[in-house]
């Protein structure tokens, strides 16, 4: 009886995750949605703090490239201000969006960002899908 309940719960949780991803993909995670824009800014900023690299490359969905490019100056400035406030040191990071490389459509349907160091040896996966899988 207990195993049966656990199995039913797992099935419901899996369905909930699938349904949530579908709603996110079709309704929320659109480049024109203000909440998605704010989420992307926060995901990029968080990744920049994790990497603390002078040059960071961003890999996003193809449909998000223009939106993210427009945000770059604001995000760079926010990072610089935040790091100075929190560490009393000046940090500067130059962001660029990869135009020829995009997030995998199959595994990263809901968007987000992959941040890499200039030499691509350090990678920070900050996608919406990954966060839902936790």
mmCIF file of C-alpha atoms in Angstrom:
data_model
loop_
_atom_site.group_PDB
_atom_site.id
_atom_site.type_symbol
_atom_site.label_atom_id
_atom_site.label_comp_id
_atom_site.label_asym_id
_atom_site.label_seq_id
_atom_site.Cartn_x
_atom_site.Cartn_y
_atom_site.Cartn_z
ATOM 1 C CA UNK A 1 0.000 0.000 0.000
ATOM 2 C CA UNK A 2 2.797 2.402 0.863
ATOM 3 C CA UNK A 3 4.729 1.614 -2.328
ATOM 4 C CA UNK A 4 1.568 2.096 -4.339
ATOM 5 C CA UNK A 5 1.059 5.561 -2.839
ATOM 6 C CA UNK A 6 4.685 6.466 -3.502
ATOM 7 C CA UNK A 7 4.412 5.345 -7.130
ATOM 8 C CA UNK A 8 1.225 7.351 -7.645
ATOM 9 C CA UNK A 9 2.875 10.387 -6.079
ATOM 10 C CA UNK A 10 5.902 10.053 -8.367
ATOM 11 C CA UNK A 11 3.676 9.760 -11.438
ATOM 12 C CA UNK A 12 1.754 12.881 -10.412
ATOM 13 C CA UNK A 13 4.976 14.806 -9.748
ATOM 14 C CA UNK A 14 6.378 13.859 -13.156
ATOM 15 C CA UNK A 15 3.143 14.954 -14.837
ATOM 16 C CA UNK A 16 3.208 18.233 -12.914
ATOM 17 C CA UNK A 17 6.761 18.943 -14.081
ATOM 18 C CA UNK A 18 5.885 18.158 -17.710
ATOM 19 C CA UNK A 19 2.767 20.347 -17.558
ATOM 20 C CA UNK A 20 4.668 23.187 -15.883
ATOM 21 C CA UNK A 21 7.394 23.101 -18.532
ATOM 22 C CA UNK A 22 4.768 23.230 -21.267
ATOM 23 C CA UNK A 23 3.064 26.285 -19.724
ATOM 24 C CA UNK A 24 6.439 27.967 -19.237
ATOM 25 C CA UNK A 25 7.500 27.237 -22.800
ATOM 26 C CA UNK A 26 4.281 28.342 -24.480
ATOM 27 C CA UNK A 27 3.094 31.193 -22.273
ATOM 28 C CA UNK A 28 5.805 32.597 -20.026
ATOM 29 C CA UNK A 29 9.262 31.994 -21.512
ATOM 30 C CA UNK A 30 8.793 34.282 -24.488
ATOM 31 C CA UNK A 31 11.249 37.079 -25.370
ATOM 32 C CA UNK A 32 8.402 39.617 -25.240
ATOM 33 C CA UNK A 33 7.287 38.654 -21.731
ATOM 34 C CA UNK A 34 8.514 41.155 -19.099
ATOM 35 C CA UNK A 35 8.732 38.485 -16.377
ATOM 36 C CA UNK A 36 10.877 36.299 -18.614
ATOM 37 C CA UNK A 37 13.147 39.255 -19.393
ATOM 38 C CA UNK A 38 13.607 39.893 -15.669
ATOM 39 C CA UNK A 39 14.267 36.198 -15.062
ATOM 40 C CA UNK A 40 16.913 36.155 -17.793
ATOM 41 C CA UNK A 41 18.657 39.191 -16.290
ATOM 42 C CA UNK A 42 18.766 37.454 -12.914
ATOM 43 C CA UNK A 43 19.980 34.145 -14.356
ATOM 44 C CA UNK A 44 22.777 35.890 -16.248
ATOM 45 C CA UNK A 45 23.772 37.995 -13.233
ATOM 46 C CA UNK A 46 23.822 34.918 -11.000
ATOM 47 C CA UNK A 47 26.018 33.074 -13.487
ATOM 48 C CA UNK A 48 28.395 36.033 -13.730
ATOM 49 C CA UNK A 49 28.799 36.011 -9.952
ATOM 50 C CA UNK A 50 29.547 32.287 -10.018
ATOM 51 C CA UNK A 51 32.113 32.578 -12.813
ATOM 52 C CA UNK A 52 33.767 35.910 -11.914
ATOM 53 C CA UNK A 53 35.526 35.924 -15.276
ATOM 54 C CA UNK A 54 36.560 39.033 -17.242
ATOM 55 C CA UNK A 55 34.878 37.714 -20.398
ATOM 56 C CA UNK A 56 31.712 35.603 -20.377
ATOM 57 C CA UNK A 57 29.976 34.133 -23.386
ATOM 58 C CA UNK A 58 26.239 33.550 -23.278
ATOM 59 C CA UNK A 59 24.447 30.735 -25.052
ATOM 60 C CA UNK A 60 20.677 31.196 -25.247
ATOM 61 C CA UNK A 61 17.789 29.969 -27.356
ATOM 62 C CA UNK A 62 17.777 31.332 -30.894
ATOM 63 C CA UNK A 63 14.606 33.341 -30.198
ATOM 64 C CA UNK A 64 16.229 34.972 -27.132
ATOM 65 C CA UNK A 65 19.386 36.303 -28.841
ATOM 66 C CA UNK A 66 18.060 39.802 -29.677
ATOM 67 C CA UNK A 67 16.443 40.250 -26.271
ATOM 68 C CA UNK A 68 19.633 39.290 -24.406
ATOM 69 C CA UNK A 69 21.867 41.457 -26.607
ATOM 70 C CA UNK A 70 19.753 44.497 -25.714
ATOM 71 C CA UNK A 71 20.095 43.715 -21.978
ATOM 72 C CA UNK A 72 23.876 43.339 -21.920
ATOM 73 C CA UNK A 73 24.855 46.941 -21.013
ATOM 74 C CA UNK A 74 22.340 47.019 -18.137
ATOM 75 C CA UNK A 75 23.456 43.618 -16.803
ATOM 76 C CA UNK A 76 27.166 44.526 -17.021
ATOM 77 C CA UNK A 77 26.545 47.743 -15.110
ATOM 78 C CA UNK A 78 24.393 45.982 -12.493
ATOM 79 C CA UNK A 79 27.140 43.380 -11.979
ATOM 80 C CA UNK A 80 29.805 46.050 -11.594
ATOM 81 C CA UNK A 81 27.714 47.987 -9.048
ATOM 82 C CA UNK A 82 26.683 44.877 -7.114
ATOM 83 C CA UNK A 83 30.218 43.499 -6.874
ATOM 84 C CA UNK A 84 31.611 46.837 -5.704
ATOM 85 C CA UNK A 85 28.903 47.093 -3.061
ATOM 86 C CA UNK A 86 29.304 43.515 -1.805
ATOM 87 C CA UNK A 87 33.081 43.114 -2.020
ATOM 88 C CA UNK A 88 34.517 46.647 -1.977
ATOM 89 C CA UNK A 89 36.419 45.648 -5.128
ATOM 90 C CA UNK A 90 35.842 46.579 -8.723
ATOM 91 C CA UNK A 91 34.946 43.709 -11.014
ATOM 92 C CA UNK A 92 34.127 44.100 -14.644
ATOM 93 C CA UNK A 93 32.854 41.447 -16.993
ATOM 94 C CA UNK A 94 32.349 41.775 -20.721
ATOM 95 C CA UNK A 95 29.371 39.763 -21.966
ATOM 96 C CA UNK A 96 28.783 38.515 -25.488
ATOM 97 C CA UNK A 97 26.034 36.376 -26.971
ATOM 98 C CA UNK A 98 26.982 33.407 -29.120
ATOM 99 C CA UNK A 99 25.102 33.940 -32.382
ATOM 100 C CA UNK A 100 26.079 30.688 -34.065
ATOM 101 C CA UNK A 101 25.524 28.419 -31.084
ATOM 102 C CA UNK A 102 22.188 28.081 -29.326
ATOM 103 C CA UNK A 103 20.719 26.092 -26.464
ATOM 104 C CA UNK A 104 19.635 22.571 -27.354
ATOM 105 C CA UNK A 105 15.961 22.675 -28.348
ATOM 106 C CA UNK A 106 15.240 19.204 -26.993
ATOM 107 C CA UNK A 107 16.649 19.616 -23.493
ATOM 108 C CA UNK A 108 16.310 23.363 -22.896
ATOM 109 C CA UNK A 109 12.881 24.270 -24.262
ATOM 110 C CA UNK A 110 11.978 26.746 -21.518
ATOM 111 C CA UNK A 111 14.966 29.004 -22.009
ATOM 112 C CA UNK A 112 17.517 30.378 -19.637
ATOM 113 C CA UNK A 113 21.215 30.718 -20.288
ATOM 114 C CA UNK A 114 24.479 28.818 -20.452
ATOM 115 C CA UNK A 115 27.441 30.966 -19.422
ATOM 116 C CA UNK A 116 30.987 30.021 -20.365
ATOM 117 C CA UNK A 117 34.400 31.491 -19.725
ATOM 118 C CA UNK A 118 36.234 32.881 -22.739
ATOM 119 C CA UNK A 119 38.123 29.617 -23.256
ATOM 120 C CA UNK A 120 34.916 27.607 -22.565
ATOM 121 C CA UNK A 121 36.655 25.568 -19.850
ATOM 122 C CA UNK A 122 34.224 26.837 -17.201
ATOM 123 C CA UNK A 123 30.520 26.346 -17.874
ATOM 124 C CA UNK A 124 27.528 27.453 -15.813
ATOM 125 C CA UNK A 125 24.206 25.958 -16.892
ATOM 126 C CA UNK A 126 21.471 28.276 -15.695
ATOM 127 C CA UNK A 127 18.423 27.105 -17.614
ATOM 128 C CA UNK A 128 14.799 27.070 -16.552
ATOM 129 C CA UNK A 129 14.539 23.362 -17.421
ATOM 130 C CA UNK A 130 17.484 22.485 -15.168
ATOM 131 C CA UNK A 131 15.945 24.337 -12.264
ATOM 132 C CA UNK A 132 12.664 22.463 -12.678
ATOM 133 C CA UNK A 133 14.504 19.134 -12.658
ATOM 134 C CA UNK A 134 15.958 19.741 -9.181
#
